[in-house]
Coordinates of C-alpha atoms in Angstrom, one line a residue:
M1 CA 183.2 133.4 74.6
L2 CA 186.8 134.0 75.7
K3 CA 189.4 134.3 73.0
Q4 CA 192.6 132.4 73.7
N5 CA 196.1 132.3 72.2
K6 CA 196.9 129.4 70.0
S7 CA 200.2 128.5 71.7
A8 CA 201.3 128.3 75.4
Y9 CA 203.9 130.6 77.0
F10 CA 206.4 129.7 79.7
G11 CA 207.1 131.7 82.8
T12 CA 206.5 132.1 86.5
P13 CA 203.0 133.6 87.1
S14 CA 202.7 136.7 89.2
D15 CA 199.7 135.4 91.1
E16 CA 198.0 132.1 92.0
L17 CA 196.6 130.5 88.8
P18 CA 194.1 131.2 87.4
F19 CA 194.0 135.0 87.9
T20 CA 192.5 137.9 86.0
L21 CA 193.7 141.4 84.9
I22 CA 191.8 144.2 83.4
S23 CA 193.2 146.6 80.8
D24 CA 192.1 149.3 78.3
C25 CA 193.8 147.3 75.5
D26 CA 192.4 144.3 73.7
Y27 CA 195.8 142.6 73.7
E28 CA 198.0 142.4 76.8
H29 CA 201.6 141.3 76.6
F30 CA 202.3 138.1 78.5
E31 CA 205.2 139.7 80.4
N32 CA 202.6 141.6 82.4
F33 CA 201.4 138.3 83.8
I34 CA 204.7 136.7 84.8
L35 CA 207.5 137.6 87.3
D36 CA 210.5 135.9 85.6
K37 CA 211.4 132.7 83.8
S38 CA 213.4 131.0 86.5
D39 CA 210.8 128.4 87.3
P40 CA 208.6 128.4 84.1
V41 CA 205.3 126.7 83.8
P42 CA 203.1 126.5 80.7
L43 CA 200.6 129.4 80.7
L44 CA 197.6 130.1 78.5
F45 CA 196.1 133.5 78.1
K46 CA 192.5 134.3 77.4
R47 CA 190.7 137.6 76.9
A48 CA 187.2 138.9 76.6
P49 CA 186.2 139.9 73.0
F50 CA 184.5 143.1 74.3
R51 CA 184.7 145.6 77.1
L52 CA 183.0 145.0 80.4
P53 CA 182.2 147.4 83.4
F54 CA 184.5 146.8 86.3
E55 CA 184.0 150.0 88.2
V56 CA 182.5 149.1 91.6
G57 CA 179.1 150.7 92.1
S58 CA 178.9 152.2 88.6
T59 CA 175.5 152.2 86.8
S60 CA 176.7 150.0 84.0
S61 CA 178.1 147.5 86.4
L62 CA 174.9 147.3 88.4
E63 CA 172.9 146.9 85.2
L64 CA 175.1 144.1 84.0
L65 CA 174.9 142.3 87.4
S66 CA 171.2 142.7 87.5
A67 CA 170.9 141.3 84.0
I68 CA 173.0 138.3 85.0
I69 CA 171.0 137.7 88.2
E70 CA 167.6 138.0 86.5
C71 CA 168.6 135.8 83.5
K72 CA 166.2 132.8 83.2
N73 CA 168.9 130.6 81.7
K74 CA 171.0 129.8 84.7
D75 CA 173.6 127.9 82.6
I76 CA 175.2 131.2 81.9
Y77 CA 177.0 130.7 85.2
R78 CA 178.8 127.8 83.6
T79 CA 180.5 130.0 81.0
E80 CA 184.1 131.1 81.5
L81 CA 183.4 134.7 80.8
I82 CA 180.7 135.0 83.5
Q83 CA 182.7 133.0 86.0
F84 CA 185.9 135.1 85.6
F85 CA 183.9 138.3 85.6
I86 CA 182.2 137.4 88.8
E87 CA 185.5 136.3 90.4
H88 CA 187.2 139.5 89.5
K89 CA 184.3 141.6 90.9
W90 CA 184.4 139.4 94.0
D91 CA 188.1 140.3 94.5
Q92 CA 187.1 144.0 94.3
I93 CA 184.4 143.8 97.0
K94 CA 185.5 141.0 99.3
F95 CA 186.8 143.4 101.9
W96 CA 183.3 144.8 102.4
T97 CA 181.8 141.3 102.5
Y98 CA 184.2 140.2 105.2
L99 CA 183.5 143.5 107.1
Y100 CA 179.7 142.9 107.0
T101 CA 180.2 139.2 108.1
S102 CA 182.5 140.3 111.0
L103 CA 179.8 142.8 112.1
L104 CA 177.1 140.1 112.1
W105 CA 179.2 137.6 114.0
S106 CA 180.5 140.3 116.4
N107 CA 176.9 141.3 117.1
I108 CA 176.0 137.7 118.1
I109 CA 179.1 137.4 120.4
V110 CA 178.3 140.8 122.1
L111 CA 174.7 139.8 122.6
S112 CA 175.8 136.6 124.2
Y113 CA 177.9 138.6 126.7
V114 CA 174.9 140.9 127.2
I115 CA 172.6 138.1 128.0
S116 CA 175.1 136.4 130.4
S117 CA 176.6 139.5 132.1
R118 CA 173.9 142.3 131.7
S119 CA 176.8 144.7 131.4
H120 CA 175.9 148.2 130.1
M121 CA 179.2 148.4 128.3
F122 CA 178.2 145.4 126.1
I123 CA 174.7 146.8 125.6
Y124 CA 176.2 150.1 124.3
L125 CA 178.6 148.1 122.1
S126 CA 175.6 146.2 120.8
F127 CA 173.9 149.5 120.0
L128 CA 177.0 150.7 118.1
I129 CA 177.2 147.5 116.0
N130 CA 173.5 147.5 115.3
A131 CA 173.6 151.2 114.4
I132 CA 176.2 150.4 111.7
L133 CA 174.1 147.4 110.5
I134 CA 170.9 149.6 110.4
G135 CA 172.8 152.2 108.4
W136 CA 173.8 149.4 106.0
E137 CA 170.2 148.3 105.6
A138 CA 169.0 151.9 105.3
I139 CA 171.4 152.5 102.3
Q140 CA 170.1 149.3 100.7
L141 CA 166.5 150.4 101.3
S142 CA 167.1 153.8 99.7
T143 CA 168.7 152.3 96.6
M144 CA 166.4 149.3 96.1
G145 CA 163.1 150.9 97.2
R146 CA 160.1 148.5 97.4
Q147 CA 162.3 145.7 96.0
Y148 CA 164.0 145.6 99.4
F149 CA 161.0 143.9 101.0
Q150 CA 160.8 141.2 98.3
N151 CA 163.8 139.4 99.9
I152 CA 162.9 137.4 103.0
M153 CA 166.4 138.0 104.5
N154 CA 165.9 141.8 104.3
I155 CA 162.6 141.4 106.2
I156 CA 164.5 139.3 108.8
D157 CA 167.1 142.0 109.0
F158 CA 164.5 144.6 109.5
I159 CA 162.8 142.7 112.4
R160 CA 166.2 141.7 113.8
C161 CA 167.3 145.3 114.1
F162 CA 164.1 146.3 115.8
T163 CA 164.0 143.5 118.3
T164 CA 167.8 143.9 119.1
I165 CA 167.4 147.6 119.9
L166 CA 164.2 146.9 121.8
F167 CA 166.0 144.2 123.8
G168 CA 168.8 146.6 124.7
I169 CA 166.4 149.3 125.8
F170 CA 164.5 146.8 128.0
L171 CA 167.7 145.7 129.7
L172 CA 168.8 149.3 130.3
N173 CA 165.4 149.8 132.1
D174 CA 165.9 146.5 134.1
F175 CA 163.1 144.7 132.2
E176 CA 163.5 141.5 130.3
H177 CA 161.0 139.6 128.3
S178 CA 162.0 136.0 127.5
I179 CA 159.9 135.8 124.3
I180 CA 161.5 139.0 122.9
T181 CA 164.9 137.7 123.9
W182 CA 164.4 134.4 122.2
I183 CA 163.1 135.9 119.0
M184 CA 165.9 138.4 119.0
I185 CA 168.7 135.8 119.4
V186 CA 167.0 133.4 116.8
L187 CA 166.8 136.2 114.2
N188 CA 170.4 137.2 114.8
I189 CA 171.6 133.6 114.5
I190 CA 169.6 133.1 111.3
R191 CA 171.1 136.3 109.9
G192 CA 174.5 135.2 111.1
I193 CA 174.3 132.0 109.0
T194 CA 174.3 134.2 105.8
G195 CA 177.8 135.4 106.8
F196 CA 179.1 132.0 105.7
R197 CA 178.4 133.1 102.1
A198 CA 181.5 135.2 102.3
F199 CA 183.7 132.0 102.1
G200 CA 183.9 129.7 99.2
N201 CA 184.1 126.5 101.3
T202 CA 181.0 127.4 103.4
R203 CA 179.0 129.2 100.8
Y204 CA 178.2 125.8 99.4
Y205 CA 176.6 124.5 102.6
T206 CA 174.4 127.6 103.2
K207 CA 172.7 127.1 99.9
L208 CA 172.4 123.4 100.4
L209 CA 170.8 124.0 103.8
Q210 CA 168.3 126.4 102.2
M211 CA 167.4 123.8 99.5
C212 CA 166.9 121.1 102.2
F213 CA 164.4 123.2 104.1
D214 CA 162.6 124.1 100.9
R215 CA 162.3 120.4 99.9
M216 CA 161.3 119.3 103.4
K217 CA 158.4 121.6 103.8
Y218 CA 155.8 119.2 102.4
F219 CA 157.3 116.2 104.2
L220 CA 157.2 118.1 107.5
L221 CA 153.4 118.5 107.1
I222 CA 153.0 114.7 106.9
F223 CA 155.5 114.2 109.7
I224 CA 153.7 116.7 112.0
Y225 CA 150.4 115.0 111.2
S226 CA 151.7 111.5 111.9
T227 CA 153.4 112.7 115.2
L228 CA 150.2 114.3 116.4
A229 CA 148.1 111.3 115.4
L230 CA 150.4 108.9 117.3
G231 CA 150.3 111.2 120.4
I232 CA 146.5 111.2 120.4
M233 CA 146.5 107.4 120.0
N234 CA 148.9 107.0 122.9
S235 CA 146.9 109.3 125.1
I236 CA 143.7 107.3 124.4
A237 CA 145.5 104.0 124.9
S238 CA 146.9 105.1 128.2
N239 CA 143.5 106.5 129.4
Q240 CA 144.8 110.0 130.1
E241 CA 142.1 112.4 131.3
N242 CA 143.7 115.5 129.9
I243 CA 145.6 115.8 126.6
T244 CA 148.7 117.9 127.2
F245 CA 151.5 119.1 124.9
K246 CA 153.7 116.3 126.3
S247 CA 151.2 113.5 125.5
L248 CA 150.2 115.1 122.2
W249 CA 153.6 115.9 120.8
S250 CA 156.6 115.2 123.0
S251 CA 155.9 111.5 123.7
S252 CA 155.6 110.5 120.0
F253 CA 158.4 112.9 118.9
D254 CA 160.8 111.3 121.5
I255 CA 160.5 108.0 119.6
I256 CA 162.8 109.5 116.9
A257 CA 165.5 110.3 119.6
G258 CA 165.2 106.7 120.9
T259 CA 163.3 107.7 124.1
T260 CA 160.4 105.2 124.6
D261 CA 159.6 105.8 128.3
S262 CA 156.5 107.8 127.4
F263 CA 154.9 104.9 125.6
Y264 CA 153.8 102.6 128.4
Q265 CA 153.1 99.0 127.2
E266 CA 150.5 98.0 129.9
N267 CA 147.9 96.6 127.5
T268 CA 147.4 95.4 124.0
I269 CA 146.3 98.8 122.5
Q270 CA 149.4 100.5 124.0
T271 CA 151.6 97.8 122.5
I272 CA 150.0 98.2 119.1
T273 CA 150.4 102.0 119.3
Y274 CA 154.0 101.6 120.3
I275 CA 154.7 99.3 117.3
L276 CA 153.0 101.8 115.0
A277 CA 155.1 104.7 116.4
I278 CA 158.3 102.8 115.9
T279 CA 157.3 101.7 112.4
V280 CA 155.9 105.0 111.1
N281 CA 158.0 107.7 112.8
M282 CA 161.3 105.9 113.4
I283 CA 161.6 103.6 110.4
I284 CA 159.5 105.0 107.6
M285 CA 159.8 108.7 108.3
L286 CA 163.5 108.7 109.0
N287 CA 164.2 106.7 105.8
M288 CA 162.0 109.0 103.8
I289 CA 163.8 112.1 105.0
I290 CA 167.2 110.4 104.4
S291 CA 166.1 109.6 100.9
I292 CA 164.8 113.1 100.3
L293 CA 168.0 114.8 101.5
G294 CA 170.1 112.4 99.5
D295 CA 168.2 113.3 96.4
V296 CA 168.5 117.0 97.2
F297 CA 172.3 116.6 97.7
D298 CA 172.8 114.8 94.4
E299 CA 170.6 117.4 92.6
F300 CA 172.5 120.2 94.3
Q301 CA 175.8 118.7 93.2
L302 CA 174.6 118.9 89.5
D303 CA 174.1 122.7 89.8
A304 CA 176.6 123.5 92.6
E305 CA 178.6 125.6 90.1
I306 CA 175.5 127.6 89.3
Y307 CA 174.5 128.1 92.9
N308 CA 178.0 129.1 93.9
Y309 CA 178.4 131.9 91.3
S310 CA 174.8 133.0 91.6
E311 CA 175.3 133.5 95.4
M312 CA 178.5 135.5 94.6
A313 CA 176.6 137.6 92.1
D314 CA 173.9 138.4 94.6
I315 CA 176.5 139.4 97.3
I316 CA 178.4 141.6 94.7
F317 CA 175.2 143.2 93.6
E318 CA 174.2 144.0 97.2
I319 CA 177.6 145.4 98.1
E320 CA 177.8 147.5 94.9
Q321 CA 174.4 149.0 95.6
L322 CA 175.7 150.2 98.9
L323 CA 178.8 151.7 97.2
S324 CA 177.0 153.1 94.2
F325 CA 176.8 156.6 95.8
T326 CA 180.7 156.8 95.8
N327 CA 181.3 156.0 92.2
N328 CA 179.4 157.3 89.1
R329 CA 182.1 156.5 86.5
N330 CA 181.0 154.0 83.8
K331 CA 184.5 152.9 82.7
L332 CA 184.7 149.8 80.5
S333 CA 187.8 147.6 80.3
Y334 CA 188.9 144.3 78.7
L335 CA 189.2 141.2 80.9
H336 CA 192.4 139.1 80.6
V337 CA 192.9 135.7 82.2
C338 CA 196.1 133.8 82.9
M339 CA 195.7 130.1 83.6
H340 CA 197.7 126.9 83.4
A341 CA 197.8 125.5 79.9
Y342 CA 197.2 121.9 80.8
E343 CA 196.2 121.5 84.4
K344 CA 192.6 121.8 85.5
P345 CA 191.5 122.5 89.1
T346 CA 190.5 119.3 91.0
D347 CA 187.7 119.3 93.5
N348 CA 186.7 116.9 96.2
W349 CA 183.9 114.4 96.0
K350 CA 181.1 115.9 94.1
G351 CA 178.4 113.2 94.5
K352 CA 177.3 110.2 92.6
I353 CA 175.6 111.9 89.7
I354 CA 178.5 114.3 88.8
D355 CA 181.1 111.5 89.4
I356 CA 179.3 109.3 86.9
R357 CA 178.9 112.2 84.5
E358 CA 182.6 113.1 84.7
Y359 CA 183.5 109.4 84.4
L360 CA 181.4 109.2 81.2
K361 CA 182.9 112.4 79.9
D362 CA 186.6 111.9 80.8
K363 CA 187.1 108.2 80.9
F364 CA 184.4 106.7 78.6
L365 CA 184.1 109.4 76.0
N366 CA 187.7 110.7 75.9
E367 CA 189.6 107.4 76.5
S368 CA 187.3 104.7 75.1
L369 CA 184.8 106.2 72.7
K370 CA 186.8 109.1 71.3
P371 CA 189.7 106.8 69.9
L372 CA 187.1 104.6 68.3
L373 CA 185.3 107.6 66.8
D374 CA 188.6 109.0 65.5
E375 CA 189.5 105.7 64.0
N376 CA 186.1 105.4 62.4
N377 CA 186.4 109.0 61.1
N378 CA 189.9 108.2 59.6
Q379 CA 188.5 105.1 57.9
I380 CA 185.5 107.1 56.7
K381 CA 187.8 109.7 55.4
K382 CA 189.9 107.1 53.5
I383 CA 186.7 105.5 52.1
E384 CA 185.5 108.9 51.0
E385 CA 188.9 109.6 49.3
N386 CA 188.7 106.2 47.5
A387 CA 185.1 106.8 46.6
A388 CA 186.1 110.2 45.2
L389 CA 188.8 108.6 43.1
N390 CA 186.4 105.8 42.0
F391 CA 183.8 108.4 41.1
K392 CA 186.3 110.4 39.1
S393 CA 187.3 107.3 37.1
M394 CA 183.7 106.3 36.7
N395 CA 182.9 109.8 35.5
N396 CA 185.6 109.5 32.8
I397 CA 184.2 106.1 31.8
V398 CA 180.7 107.5 31.8
N399 CA 181.9 110.4 29.6
T400 CA 183.5 107.9 27.2
I401 CA 180.4 105.9 27.1
D402 CA 178.3 109.0 26.5
E403 CA 180.5 109.9 23.5
K404 CA 180.1 106.4 22.1
V405 CA 176.4 106.5 22.7
V406 CA 176.2 109.8 20.8
A407 CA 178.0 108.2 17.8
I408 CA 175.8 105.2 18.0
D409 CA 172.7 107.5 18.1
E410 CA 173.9 109.2 14.9
K411 CA 174.4 105.9 13.2
V412 CA 171.0 104.7 14.3
K413 CA 169.5 107.9 13.1
M414 CA 171.1 107.4 9.6
M415 CA 169.9 103.8 9.6
N416 CA 166.4 104.9 10.5
E417 CA 166.4 107.4 7.6
K418 CA 167.5 104.6 5.2
N419 CA 164.9 102.2 6.6
E420 CA 162.2 104.8 6.3
S421 CA 163.0 105.3 2.6
N422 CA 163.2 101.5 2.0
F423 CA 159.9 101.0 3.8
K424 CA 158.4 103.7 1.8
M425 CA 159.4 102.0 -1.5
M426 CA 158.2 98.7 -0.2
D427 CA 154.9 100.2 0.8
E428 CA 154.5 101.7 -2.7
K429 CA 155.3 98.3 -4.4
N430 CA 153.0 96.5 -2.0
E431 CA 150.2 98.8 -2.7
S432 CA 150.5 98.3 -6.5
N433 CA 150.7 94.5 -6.0
F434 CA 147.8 94.5 -3.6
K435 CA 145.8 96.6 -6.1
K436 CA 146.5 94.1 -9.0
M437 CA 145.6 91.2 -6.7
D438 CA 142.4 92.9 -5.8
E439 CA 141.5 93.3 -9.4
R440 CA 142.3 89.7 -10.2
V441 CA 140.3 88.5 -7.2
T442 CA 137.4 90.7 -8.2
T443 CA 137.5 89.2 -11.8
N444 CA 137.7 85.6 -10.4
F445 CA 134.8 86.2 -8.1
K446 CA 132.8 87.7 -10.9
M447 CA 133.5 84.6 -13.1
M448 CA 132.6 82.3 -10.2
D449 CA 129.3 84.2 -9.8
D450 CA 128.5 83.6 -13.5
K451 CA 129.3 79.9 -13.2
M452 CA 127.3 79.6 -10.1
N453 CA 124.3 81.2 -11.8
T454 CA 124.7 78.8 -14.7
F455 CA 124.9 75.9 -12.3
Q456 CA 121.8 77.0 -10.5
N457 CA 119.9 77.3 -13.7
K458 CA 120.9 73.8 -14.7
V459 CA 119.9 72.5 -11.3
G460 CA 116.5 74.2 -11.7
E461 CA 116.0 72.5 -15.1
I462 CA 116.9 69.1 -13.5
E463 CA 114.4 69.7 -10.7
G464 CA 111.7 70.6 -13.3
T465 CA 112.4 67.4 -15.2
I466 CA 112.2 65.3 -12.0
N467 CA 108.9 66.9 -11.1
N468 CA 107.5 66.0 -14.5
I469 CA 108.7 62.4 -14.1
N470 CA 107.0 62.3 -10.6
E471 CA 103.8 63.5 -12.1
N472 CA 103.9 60.9 -14.9
I473 CA 104.5 58.2 -12.3
Q474 CA 101.6 59.3 -10.2
L475 CA 99.4 59.3 -13.3
L476 CA 100.6 55.8 -14.2
L477 CA 99.9 54.5 -10.7
S478 CA 96.4 56.0 -10.7
A479 CA 95.7 54.3 -14.0
L480 CA 96.9 51.0 -12.8
S481 CA 94.8 51.2 -9.7
K482 CA 91.7 51.9 -11.7
K483 CA 92.2 48.8 -14.0
S484 CA 92.6 46.5 -11.0
D485 CA 89.2 47.7 -9.7

């Protein structure tokens, strides 16, 4: 989404590359990004195509940050525009981020001195630091309203402030409760971990730690079940009268740390229980958690860029909410970016998945597959050009053939007309000839009928004569027979 100049410029950049600059102008002259031309490097300039809100705490800035954070498509954090926008906003509020982080860590250090020395000076110093932190949270609560309690870390902050103040009041009255002290220091340590989000190199690990606990929650249920089951089996195998916390949990949990003294192998059942504990808790469970955490690490590496910028956006939004009462201007400016024209930032080992993906992208695609594709594209282009020339010549030939076919069609049409007239004349002649032949045949058939009738009459006369002869013969025979009698 960032527009960039077509050509590179040479000069000494005024800041560490890449860096951003905001301006009221759409176009910024490259001399505003360089110091001199004594040690020039190739530079590339990019700019946002529209204005963006860069006033810290302004309504438009909070609305844009809220829209970015609540966006369902987290791939927006991979775009250059969002990344440079967040980085510029981070440079604007990083002082307040470092201040808040220093307050959290100072509070932990002061509380450590309070626990060890019981000095009232450190107690009052703890009250002062926590008063500032409570004021910080109060401003957040007033700006966010009910949404403040939707974040688990805000709830931890609320309880932490209460327990820390309560712990200090108890110490001032010479009263100490170990459970309250333990809860107070644990909550402060948990909140202190979030201070590492202020630094780019540690922000990565805080999010990774959070993901690991999130993915381990269902595994921990199975692990707790197996540990308790092995503890019960060991208690029964060793004939213990009372089931204690040590026999139920510590003995089987110590197997993971390599401590096997609690599993006595005095009989066969205890030996079987010991083998099961080693197999299940030490071999299977440890390998399962290593596999789960390895998958989480690889998965996290794929989206590390998204997690990094989303964490920065959350911190920026939180700080700008606190500073919103100091700034109500909704000024919009253009974002300009100065970067090296050819070099890209190199990171450390990113994990197997990203390493393979970058290898496929940089090595295989760019160095191996892309030249082949370019060569194939050039060959295809040449084939298309030759095909275009061939089609052009074929079109000319086809047009010539079409013209000849049209001429032949006209000649065929003329021949058809002549043939039709000739066939018509022949039909007329044939009809007259057939008519004459029909008359002749009719006459001949009539003559033949007359002759046949004459012939039949003669045959009839002959038959009559023969009959008379037969009668005469019979009469003669009868006469002869009578004479002989």
